[in-house]
Short mmCIF file of C-alpha atoms in Angstrom, two decimals:
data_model
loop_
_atom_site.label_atom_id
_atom_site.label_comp_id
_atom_site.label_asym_id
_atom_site.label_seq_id
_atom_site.Cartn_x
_atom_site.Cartn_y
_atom_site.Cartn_z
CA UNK A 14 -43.19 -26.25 -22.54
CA UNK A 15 -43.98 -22.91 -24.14
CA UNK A 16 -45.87 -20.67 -22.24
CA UNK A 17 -47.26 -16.99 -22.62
CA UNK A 18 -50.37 -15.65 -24.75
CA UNK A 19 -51.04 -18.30 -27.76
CA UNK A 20 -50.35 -17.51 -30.86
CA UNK A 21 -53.54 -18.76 -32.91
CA UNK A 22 -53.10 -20.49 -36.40
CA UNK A 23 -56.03 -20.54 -38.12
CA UNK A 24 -57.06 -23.66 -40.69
CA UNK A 25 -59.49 -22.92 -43.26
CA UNK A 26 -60.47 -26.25 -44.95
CA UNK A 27 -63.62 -27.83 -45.83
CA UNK A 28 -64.68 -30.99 -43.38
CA UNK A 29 -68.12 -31.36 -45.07
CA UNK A 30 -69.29 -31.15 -49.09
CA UNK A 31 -67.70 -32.25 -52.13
CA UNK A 32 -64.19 -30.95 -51.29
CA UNK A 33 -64.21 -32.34 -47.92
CA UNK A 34 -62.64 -35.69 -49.34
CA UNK A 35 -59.62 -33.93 -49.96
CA UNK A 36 -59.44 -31.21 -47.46
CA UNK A 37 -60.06 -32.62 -44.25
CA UNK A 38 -56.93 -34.59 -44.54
CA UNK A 39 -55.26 -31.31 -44.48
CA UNK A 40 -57.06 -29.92 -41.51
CA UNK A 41 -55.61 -33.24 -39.52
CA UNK A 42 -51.77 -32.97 -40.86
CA UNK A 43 -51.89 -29.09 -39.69
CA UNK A 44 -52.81 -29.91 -36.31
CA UNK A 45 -50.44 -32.43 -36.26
CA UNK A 46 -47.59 -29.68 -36.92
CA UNK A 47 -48.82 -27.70 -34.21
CA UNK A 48 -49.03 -30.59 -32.07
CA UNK A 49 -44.97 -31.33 -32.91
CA UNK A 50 -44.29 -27.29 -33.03
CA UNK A 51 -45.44 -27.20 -29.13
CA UNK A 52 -43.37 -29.78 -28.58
CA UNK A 53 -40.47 -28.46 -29.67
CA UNK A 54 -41.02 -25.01 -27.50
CA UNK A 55 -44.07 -23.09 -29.73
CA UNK A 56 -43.18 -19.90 -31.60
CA UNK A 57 -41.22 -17.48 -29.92
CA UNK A 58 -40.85 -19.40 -26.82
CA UNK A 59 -45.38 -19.22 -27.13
CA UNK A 60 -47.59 -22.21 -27.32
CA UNK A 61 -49.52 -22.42 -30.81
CA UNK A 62 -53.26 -23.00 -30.78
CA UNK A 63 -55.24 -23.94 -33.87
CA UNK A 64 -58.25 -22.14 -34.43
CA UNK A 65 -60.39 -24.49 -36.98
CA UNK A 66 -63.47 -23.73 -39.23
CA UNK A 67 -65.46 -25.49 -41.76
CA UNK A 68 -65.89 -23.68 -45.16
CA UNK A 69 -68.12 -26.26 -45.91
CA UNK A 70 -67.38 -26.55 -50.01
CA UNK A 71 -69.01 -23.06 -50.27
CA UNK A 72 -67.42 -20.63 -52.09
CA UNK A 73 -68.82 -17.54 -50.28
CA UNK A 74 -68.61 -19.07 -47.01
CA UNK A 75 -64.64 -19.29 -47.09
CA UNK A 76 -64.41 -15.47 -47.28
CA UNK A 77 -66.91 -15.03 -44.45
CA UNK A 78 -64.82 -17.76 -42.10
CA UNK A 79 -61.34 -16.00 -43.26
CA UNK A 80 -63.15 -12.41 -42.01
CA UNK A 81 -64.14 -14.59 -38.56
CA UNK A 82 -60.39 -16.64 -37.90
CA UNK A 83 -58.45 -12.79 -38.92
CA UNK A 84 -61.32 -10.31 -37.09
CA UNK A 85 -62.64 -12.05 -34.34
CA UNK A 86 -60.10 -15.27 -33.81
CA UNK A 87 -57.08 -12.73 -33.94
CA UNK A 88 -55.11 -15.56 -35.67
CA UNK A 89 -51.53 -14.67 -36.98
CA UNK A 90 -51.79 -16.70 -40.15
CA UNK A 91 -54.10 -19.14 -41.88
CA UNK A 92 -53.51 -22.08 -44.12
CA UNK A 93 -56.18 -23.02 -46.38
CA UNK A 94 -58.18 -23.51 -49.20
CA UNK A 95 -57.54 -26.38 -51.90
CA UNK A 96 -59.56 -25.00 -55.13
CA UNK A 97 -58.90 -21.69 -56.88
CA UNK A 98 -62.45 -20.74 -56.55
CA UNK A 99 -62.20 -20.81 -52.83
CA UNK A 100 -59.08 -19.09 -52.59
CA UNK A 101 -59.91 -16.29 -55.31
CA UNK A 102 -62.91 -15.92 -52.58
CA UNK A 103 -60.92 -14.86 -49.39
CA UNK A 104 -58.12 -13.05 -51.31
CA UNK A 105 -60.22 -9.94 -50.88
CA UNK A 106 -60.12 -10.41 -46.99
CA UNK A 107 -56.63 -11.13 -46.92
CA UNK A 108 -55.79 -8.30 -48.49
CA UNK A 109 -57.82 -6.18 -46.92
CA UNK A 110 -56.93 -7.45 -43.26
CA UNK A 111 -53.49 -7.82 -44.01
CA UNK A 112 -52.73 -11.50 -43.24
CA UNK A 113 -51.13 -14.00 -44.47
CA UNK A 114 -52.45 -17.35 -46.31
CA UNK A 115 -50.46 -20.68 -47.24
CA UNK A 116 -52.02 -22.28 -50.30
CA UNK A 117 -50.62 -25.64 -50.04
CA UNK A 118 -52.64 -26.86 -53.97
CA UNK A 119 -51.57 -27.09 -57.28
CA UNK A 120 -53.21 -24.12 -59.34
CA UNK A 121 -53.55 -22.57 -62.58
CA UNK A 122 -50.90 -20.00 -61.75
CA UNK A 123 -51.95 -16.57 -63.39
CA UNK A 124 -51.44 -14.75 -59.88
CA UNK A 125 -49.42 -13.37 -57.30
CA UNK A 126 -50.53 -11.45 -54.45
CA UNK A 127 -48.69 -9.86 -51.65
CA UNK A 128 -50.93 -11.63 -48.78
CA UNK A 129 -50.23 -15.12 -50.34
CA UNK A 130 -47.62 -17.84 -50.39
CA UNK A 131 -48.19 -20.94 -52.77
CA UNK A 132 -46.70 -23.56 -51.58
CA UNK A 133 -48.64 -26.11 -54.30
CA UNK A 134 -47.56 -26.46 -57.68
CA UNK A 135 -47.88 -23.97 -60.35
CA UNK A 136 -48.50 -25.15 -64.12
CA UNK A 137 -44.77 -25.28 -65.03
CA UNK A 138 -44.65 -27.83 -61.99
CA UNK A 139 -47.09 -30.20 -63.24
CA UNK A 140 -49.42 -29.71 -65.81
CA UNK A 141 -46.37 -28.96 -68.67
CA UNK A 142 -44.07 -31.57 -67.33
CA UNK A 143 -47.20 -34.23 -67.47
CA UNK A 144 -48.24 -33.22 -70.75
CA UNK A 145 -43.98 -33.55 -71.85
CA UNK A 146 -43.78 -36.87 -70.21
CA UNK A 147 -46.97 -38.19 -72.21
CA UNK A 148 -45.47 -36.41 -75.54
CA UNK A 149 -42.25 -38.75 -74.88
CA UNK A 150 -44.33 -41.57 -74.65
CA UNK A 151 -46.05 -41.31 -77.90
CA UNK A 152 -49.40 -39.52 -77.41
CA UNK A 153 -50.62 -37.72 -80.36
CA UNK A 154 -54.34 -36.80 -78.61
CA UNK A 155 -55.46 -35.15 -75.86
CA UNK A 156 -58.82 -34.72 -73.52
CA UNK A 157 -58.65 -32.08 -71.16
CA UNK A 158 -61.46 -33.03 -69.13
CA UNK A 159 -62.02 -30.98 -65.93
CA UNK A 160 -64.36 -29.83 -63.17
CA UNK A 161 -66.12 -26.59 -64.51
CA UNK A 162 -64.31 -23.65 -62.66
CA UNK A 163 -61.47 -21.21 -62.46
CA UNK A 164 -58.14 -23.90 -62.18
CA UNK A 165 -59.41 -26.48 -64.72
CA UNK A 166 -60.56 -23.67 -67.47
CA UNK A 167 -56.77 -21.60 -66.88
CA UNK A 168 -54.54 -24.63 -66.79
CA UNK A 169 -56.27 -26.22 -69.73
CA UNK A 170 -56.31 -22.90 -71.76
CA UNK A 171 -52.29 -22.62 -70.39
CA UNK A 172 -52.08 -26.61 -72.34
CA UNK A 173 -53.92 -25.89 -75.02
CA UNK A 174 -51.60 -23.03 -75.71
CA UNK A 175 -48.44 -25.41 -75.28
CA UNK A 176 -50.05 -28.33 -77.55
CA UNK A 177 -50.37 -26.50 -80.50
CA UNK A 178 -47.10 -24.24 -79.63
CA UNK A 179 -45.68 -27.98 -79.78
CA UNK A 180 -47.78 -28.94 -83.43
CA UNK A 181 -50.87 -30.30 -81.85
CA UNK A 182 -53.55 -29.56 -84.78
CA UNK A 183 -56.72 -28.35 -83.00
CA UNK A 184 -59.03 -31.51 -84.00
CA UNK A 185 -56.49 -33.47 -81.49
CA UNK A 186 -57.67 -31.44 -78.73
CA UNK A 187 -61.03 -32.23 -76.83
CA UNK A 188 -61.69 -30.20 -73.83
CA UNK A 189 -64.85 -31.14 -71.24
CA UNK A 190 -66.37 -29.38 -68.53
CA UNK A 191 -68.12 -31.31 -65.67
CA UNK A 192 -69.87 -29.61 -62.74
CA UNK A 193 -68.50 -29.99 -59.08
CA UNK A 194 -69.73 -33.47 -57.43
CA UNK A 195 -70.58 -34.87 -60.73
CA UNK A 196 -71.23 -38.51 -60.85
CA UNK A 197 -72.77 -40.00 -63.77
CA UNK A 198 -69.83 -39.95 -66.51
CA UNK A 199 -70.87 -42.87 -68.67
CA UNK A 200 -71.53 -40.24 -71.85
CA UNK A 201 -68.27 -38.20 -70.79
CA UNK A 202 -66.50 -41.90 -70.84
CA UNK A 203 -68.18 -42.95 -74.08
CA UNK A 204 -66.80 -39.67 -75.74
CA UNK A 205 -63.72 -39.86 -74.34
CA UNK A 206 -63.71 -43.69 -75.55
CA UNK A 207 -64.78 -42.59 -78.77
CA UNK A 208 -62.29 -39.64 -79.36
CA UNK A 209 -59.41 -42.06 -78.36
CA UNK A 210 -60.73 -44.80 -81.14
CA UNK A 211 -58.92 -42.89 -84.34
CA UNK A 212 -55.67 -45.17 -84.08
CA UNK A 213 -53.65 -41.94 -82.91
CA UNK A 214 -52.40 -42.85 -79.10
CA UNK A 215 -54.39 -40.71 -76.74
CA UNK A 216 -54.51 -39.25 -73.55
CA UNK A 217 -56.83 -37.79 -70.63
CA UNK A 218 -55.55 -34.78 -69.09
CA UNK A 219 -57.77 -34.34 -65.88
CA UNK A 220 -58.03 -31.59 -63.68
CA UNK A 221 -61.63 -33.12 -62.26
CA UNK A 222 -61.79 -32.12 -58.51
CA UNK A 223 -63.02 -33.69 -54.97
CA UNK A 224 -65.48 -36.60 -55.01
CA UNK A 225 -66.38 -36.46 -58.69
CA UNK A 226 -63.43 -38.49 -59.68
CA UNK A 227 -64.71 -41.81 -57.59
CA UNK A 228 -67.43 -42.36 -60.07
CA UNK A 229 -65.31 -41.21 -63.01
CA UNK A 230 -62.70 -43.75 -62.70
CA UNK A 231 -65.01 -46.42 -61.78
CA UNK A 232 -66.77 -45.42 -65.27
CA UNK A 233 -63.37 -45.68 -66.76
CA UNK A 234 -63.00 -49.16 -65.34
CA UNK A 235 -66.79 -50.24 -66.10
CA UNK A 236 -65.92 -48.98 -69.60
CA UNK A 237 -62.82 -51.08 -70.07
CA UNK A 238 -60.26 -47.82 -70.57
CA UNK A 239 -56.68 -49.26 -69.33
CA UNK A 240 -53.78 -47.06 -69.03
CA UNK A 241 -52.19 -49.38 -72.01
CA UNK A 242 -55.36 -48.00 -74.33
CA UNK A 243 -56.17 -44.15 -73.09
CA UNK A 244 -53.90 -43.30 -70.20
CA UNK A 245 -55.06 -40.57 -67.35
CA UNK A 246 -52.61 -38.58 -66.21
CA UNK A 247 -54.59 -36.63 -62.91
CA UNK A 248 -53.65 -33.14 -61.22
CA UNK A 249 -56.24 -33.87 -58.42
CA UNK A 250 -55.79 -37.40 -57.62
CA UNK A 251 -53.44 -38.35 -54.92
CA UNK A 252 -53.70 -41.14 -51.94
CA UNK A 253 -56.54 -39.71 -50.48
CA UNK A 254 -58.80 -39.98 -53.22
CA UNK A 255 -57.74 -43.81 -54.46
CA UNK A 256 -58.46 -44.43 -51.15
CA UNK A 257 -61.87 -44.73 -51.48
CA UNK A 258 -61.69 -46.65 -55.15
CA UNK A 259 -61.47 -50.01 -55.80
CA UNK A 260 -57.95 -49.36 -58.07
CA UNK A 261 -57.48 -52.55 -59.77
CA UNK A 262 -58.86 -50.97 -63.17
CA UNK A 263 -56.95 -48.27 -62.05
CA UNK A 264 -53.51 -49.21 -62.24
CA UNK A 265 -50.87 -47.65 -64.90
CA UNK A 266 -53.00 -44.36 -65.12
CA UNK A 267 -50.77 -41.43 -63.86
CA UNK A 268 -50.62 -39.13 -61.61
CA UNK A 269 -48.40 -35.35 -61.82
CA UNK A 270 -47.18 -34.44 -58.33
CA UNK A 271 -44.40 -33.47 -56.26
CA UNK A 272 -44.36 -35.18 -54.06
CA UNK A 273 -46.08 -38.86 -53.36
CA UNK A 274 -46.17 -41.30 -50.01
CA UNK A 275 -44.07 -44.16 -51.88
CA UNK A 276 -41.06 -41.88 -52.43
CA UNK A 277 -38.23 -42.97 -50.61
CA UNK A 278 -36.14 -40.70 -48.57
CA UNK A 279 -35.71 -40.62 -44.37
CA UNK A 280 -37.39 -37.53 -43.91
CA UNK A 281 -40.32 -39.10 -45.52
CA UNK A 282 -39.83 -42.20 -43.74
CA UNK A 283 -40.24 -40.50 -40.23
CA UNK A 284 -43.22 -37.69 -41.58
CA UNK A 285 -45.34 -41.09 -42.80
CA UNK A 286 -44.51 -42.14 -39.31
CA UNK A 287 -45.27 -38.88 -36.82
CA UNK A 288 -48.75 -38.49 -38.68
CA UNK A 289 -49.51 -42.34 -38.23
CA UNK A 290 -49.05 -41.64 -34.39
CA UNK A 291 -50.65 -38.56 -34.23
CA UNK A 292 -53.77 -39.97 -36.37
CA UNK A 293 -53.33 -43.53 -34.62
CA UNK A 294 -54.13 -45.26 -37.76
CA UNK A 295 -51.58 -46.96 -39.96
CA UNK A 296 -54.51 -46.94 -43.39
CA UNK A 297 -54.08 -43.59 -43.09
CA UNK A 298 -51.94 -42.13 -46.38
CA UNK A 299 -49.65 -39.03 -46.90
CA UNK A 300 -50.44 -36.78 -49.65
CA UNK A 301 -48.94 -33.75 -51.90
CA UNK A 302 -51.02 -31.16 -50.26
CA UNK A 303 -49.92 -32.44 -47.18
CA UNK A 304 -46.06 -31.99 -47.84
CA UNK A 305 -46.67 -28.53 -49.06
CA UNK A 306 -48.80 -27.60 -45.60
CA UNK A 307 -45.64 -29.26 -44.05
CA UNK A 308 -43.14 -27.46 -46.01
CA UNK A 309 -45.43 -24.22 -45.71
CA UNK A 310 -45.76 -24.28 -41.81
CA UNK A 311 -42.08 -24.69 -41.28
CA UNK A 312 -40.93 -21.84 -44.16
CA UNK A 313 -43.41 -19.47 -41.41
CA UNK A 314 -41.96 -20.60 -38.57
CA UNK A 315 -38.24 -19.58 -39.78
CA UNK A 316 -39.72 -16.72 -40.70
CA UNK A 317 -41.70 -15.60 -37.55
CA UNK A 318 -38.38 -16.48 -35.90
CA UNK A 319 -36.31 -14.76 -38.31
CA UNK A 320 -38.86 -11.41 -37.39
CA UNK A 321 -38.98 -11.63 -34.17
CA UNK A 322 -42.67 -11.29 -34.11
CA UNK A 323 -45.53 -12.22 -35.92
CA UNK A 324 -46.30 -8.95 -37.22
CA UNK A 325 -48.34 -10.14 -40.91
CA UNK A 326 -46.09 -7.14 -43.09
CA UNK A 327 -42.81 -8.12 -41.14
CA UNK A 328 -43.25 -12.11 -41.97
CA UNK A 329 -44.38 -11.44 -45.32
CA UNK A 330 -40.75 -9.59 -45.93
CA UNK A 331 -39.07 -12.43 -43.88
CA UNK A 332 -40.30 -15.53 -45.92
CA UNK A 333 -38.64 -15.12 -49.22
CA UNK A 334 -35.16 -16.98 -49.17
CA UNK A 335 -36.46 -18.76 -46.62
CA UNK A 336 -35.34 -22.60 -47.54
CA UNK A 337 -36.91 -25.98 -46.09
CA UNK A 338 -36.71 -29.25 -46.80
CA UNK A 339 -39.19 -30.96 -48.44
CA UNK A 340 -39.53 -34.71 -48.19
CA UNK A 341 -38.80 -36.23 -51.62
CA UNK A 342 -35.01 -35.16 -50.69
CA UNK A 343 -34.21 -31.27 -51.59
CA UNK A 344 -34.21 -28.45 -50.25
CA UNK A 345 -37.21 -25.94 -51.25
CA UNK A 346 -37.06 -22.01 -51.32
CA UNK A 347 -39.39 -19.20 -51.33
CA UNK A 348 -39.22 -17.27 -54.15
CA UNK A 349 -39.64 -13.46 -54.76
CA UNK A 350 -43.02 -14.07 -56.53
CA UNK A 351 -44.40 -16.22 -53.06
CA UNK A 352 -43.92 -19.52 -55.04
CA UNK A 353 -41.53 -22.68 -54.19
CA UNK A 354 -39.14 -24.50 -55.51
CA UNK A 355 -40.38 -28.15 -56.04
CA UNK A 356 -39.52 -31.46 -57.62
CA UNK A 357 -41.67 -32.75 -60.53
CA UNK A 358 -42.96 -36.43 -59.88
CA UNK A 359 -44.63 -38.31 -62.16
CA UNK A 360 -46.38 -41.78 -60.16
CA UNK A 361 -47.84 -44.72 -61.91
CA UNK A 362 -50.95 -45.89 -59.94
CA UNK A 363 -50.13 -49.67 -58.51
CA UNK A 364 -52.53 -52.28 -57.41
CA UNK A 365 -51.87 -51.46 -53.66
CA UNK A 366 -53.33 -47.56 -53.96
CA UNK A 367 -50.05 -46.12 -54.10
CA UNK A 368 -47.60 -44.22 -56.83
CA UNK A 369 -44.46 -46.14 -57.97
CA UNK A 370 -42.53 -43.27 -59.53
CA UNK A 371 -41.88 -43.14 -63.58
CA UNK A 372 -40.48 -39.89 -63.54
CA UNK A 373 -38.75 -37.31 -61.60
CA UNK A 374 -36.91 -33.96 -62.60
CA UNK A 375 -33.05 -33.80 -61.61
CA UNK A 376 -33.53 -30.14 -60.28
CA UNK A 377 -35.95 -28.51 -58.40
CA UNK A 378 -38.11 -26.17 -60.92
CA UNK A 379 -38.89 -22.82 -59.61
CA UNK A 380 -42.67 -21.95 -59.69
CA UNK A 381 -43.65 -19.63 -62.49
CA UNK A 382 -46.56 -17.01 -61.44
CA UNK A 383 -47.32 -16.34 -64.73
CA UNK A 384 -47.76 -18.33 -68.04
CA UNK A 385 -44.95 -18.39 -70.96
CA UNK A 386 -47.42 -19.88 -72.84
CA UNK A 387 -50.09 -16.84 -72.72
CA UNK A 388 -49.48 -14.09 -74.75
CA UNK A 389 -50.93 -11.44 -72.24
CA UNK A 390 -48.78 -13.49 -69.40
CA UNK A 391 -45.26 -13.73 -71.01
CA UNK A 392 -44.63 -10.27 -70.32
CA UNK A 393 -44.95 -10.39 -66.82
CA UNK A 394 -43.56 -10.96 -63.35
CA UNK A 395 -43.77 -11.23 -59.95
CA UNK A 396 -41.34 -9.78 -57.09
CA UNK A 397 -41.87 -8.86 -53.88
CA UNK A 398 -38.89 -8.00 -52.87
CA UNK A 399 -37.18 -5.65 -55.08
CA UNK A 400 -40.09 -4.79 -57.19
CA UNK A 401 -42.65 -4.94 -54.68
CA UNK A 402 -45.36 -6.45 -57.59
CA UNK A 403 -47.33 -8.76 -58.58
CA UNK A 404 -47.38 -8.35 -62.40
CA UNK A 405 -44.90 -6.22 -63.20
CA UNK A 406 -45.60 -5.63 -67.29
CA UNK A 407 -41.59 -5.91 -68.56
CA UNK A 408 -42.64 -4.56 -71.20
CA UNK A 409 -44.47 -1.43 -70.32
CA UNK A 410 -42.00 -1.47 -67.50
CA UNK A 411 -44.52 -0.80 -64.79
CA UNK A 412 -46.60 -2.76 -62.22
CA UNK A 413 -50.21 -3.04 -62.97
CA UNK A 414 -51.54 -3.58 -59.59
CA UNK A 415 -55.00 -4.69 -59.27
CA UNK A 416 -56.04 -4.14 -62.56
CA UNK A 417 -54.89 -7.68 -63.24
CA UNK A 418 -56.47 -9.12 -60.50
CA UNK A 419 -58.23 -12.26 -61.52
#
């Protein structure tokens, strides 16, 4: 067993409010790769100890528990936060600390920071390649319907971009704004019904976040919206959340991940297996966020190894190039601009809860920091190692450092 001083991992997720549907799920699979990472010796020949907080689904609160697990706790890295609001909340601390966070959620992209490594999807691994898939399949219109903050307002103003880059006419596009928690969607529903009624094939794009999408797809089934009529295709909807839905009204609306539970590979096989020991509860599913907190925690652990300490600067020079495989198959890499390589899965919802897969890239796609699709984000990139930047302008060939901080 390892032995020595601990070296304390710090997990920033929300176990109560309106994200805690989602999060707390990720709180559980992190302890469980401590739990296996002591197993196999610790860190450094050290036993890792989790240091766990609860954010509580407020915003301001997740930079004041970040300050607590980096200033008081002492931890040596956190992984945390599932929406953008949150994490645009402790990047401050991070920054100013120096640590290190792993974002293991799909995001709006639009950033790149030094203290951060995004291990979740950005917009060129989900919301384009959704939006492509439902072009091949004949949709003409599109609702953008999402939860009223920071990643559904980006990533929709990223696809409105591509749409009419692709000959979308604006009258085709219908974009909605619901607050966080929201639960009474019949109106939403009946608009989205009626906007879909035109005899051009449409489609709901939804970024709507945490607990608000139980009542919105029971409104879509109460409502009589089948995938054949309006399909959803949903950026925040994985296991976790059908969970807790009656999905028979559900099934043949979409989901955009990278990975899902029903994909079928060994190393998936035996992850679905350690965290139904660890949880000791077989009803207990496997998520996206999960596999990115899993391929996350082990790029870190190469790294730390790699450094030879846990020094934040000298594991934050360490991690890029650092490769891991994921569990749909491949092999995922840290990139320069502290993004991942990462299949794109599209998963059909079935009558059991789960995805069956429709759709799958043939190559890992490299996450993009910054937008093609933006005309103030073409221009840039991000590179950490030879450039040292965030959002280097290519054009003005320098690095504009925090004056494009979001």
């Amino acid at each position: 067993m390892p032995s020595g001083e601990p070296i304390k991992v710090g997990i920033l997720h929300s176990l109560s409010g309106t994200m805690a549907i989602s999060e707390t799920t990720l709180k559980d699979a992190m302890l469980m790769l401590i739990d296996e990472q002591n197993k196999k010796g610790g860190v450094l020949g050290r036993p890792l100890e989790a240091v766990v907080v609860d954010p509580a689904s407020d915003w301001p609160l997740f930079a004041e528990k970040a300050r607590e697990l980096i200033s008081q706790e002492k931890v040596s890295v956190v992984f945390g936060c599932w929406t953008s609001v949150s994490r645009k909340s402790v990047l401050p601390v991070f920054k100013e600390l120096d640590s290190i966070l792993f974002y293991p959620v799909q995001y709006e992209g639009e950033e790149s920071e030094r203290n951060v490594f995004y291990t979740g999807a950005a917009p060129n691994q989900q919301a384009i390649p959704a939006v492509d898939y439902l072009m091949n399949e004949g949709v003409e219109r599109w609702v953008l319907e999402g939860t009223d903050y920071v990643y559904p307002r980006t990533t929709n103003k990223i696809l409105e971009a591509y749409l009419k880059a692709k000959g979308v006419a604006a009258e085709d596009i219908k974009v909605n704004y619901t607050p966080f928690g929201f639960s009474d969607w019949q109106t939403e529903v009946s608009a989205i019904k009626e906007f879909g009624s035109t005899g051009k094939k449409t489609a709901v794009v939804s970024t709507v976040n945490g607990d608000a999408n139980v009542p919105f797809y029971k409104e879509l089934g109460n409502q009589g919206i089948k995938a054949t009529d309006i399909p959803v295709v949903a950026f925040s909807v994985g296991e976790e959340e059908l969970a807790g839905i009656d999905t028979a009204p559900l099934v043949g609306h979409l989901a955009a991940w990278n990975y899902f539970q029903s994909v079928d590979t060994p190393e998936n096989e035996e992850f679905i297996a350690a965290w139904h020991k660890f949880i000791g509860n077989e009803d207990r599913v496997t998520n996206d966020p999960m596999e990115a907190h899993y391929i996350g925690f082990n790029m870190w652990v190469k790294a730390v190894e790699k450094a030879g300490t846990v020094e934040p600067d000298k594991v934050i020079d360490a991690l890029p190039g650092t490769e891991q495989a994921n569990l749909t198959g491949g092999v995922s890499k840290m990139l320069p601009n502290h993004h991942i390589t990462k299949p794109v899965l599209i998963g059909e919802i079935n009558a059991e809860g789960q995805f069956d897969v429709v759709s799958e890239t043939e190559e890992l796609v490299p996450g993009d920091a910054w937008s093609d699709f933006l005309p103030e984000s073409k221009k840039l990139e991000a590179d950490w190692v030879e450039m040292k930047c965030g959002n280097y302008d290519t054009e003005a060939k320098k690095c504009l450092g925090d004056t494009m901080a979001n």
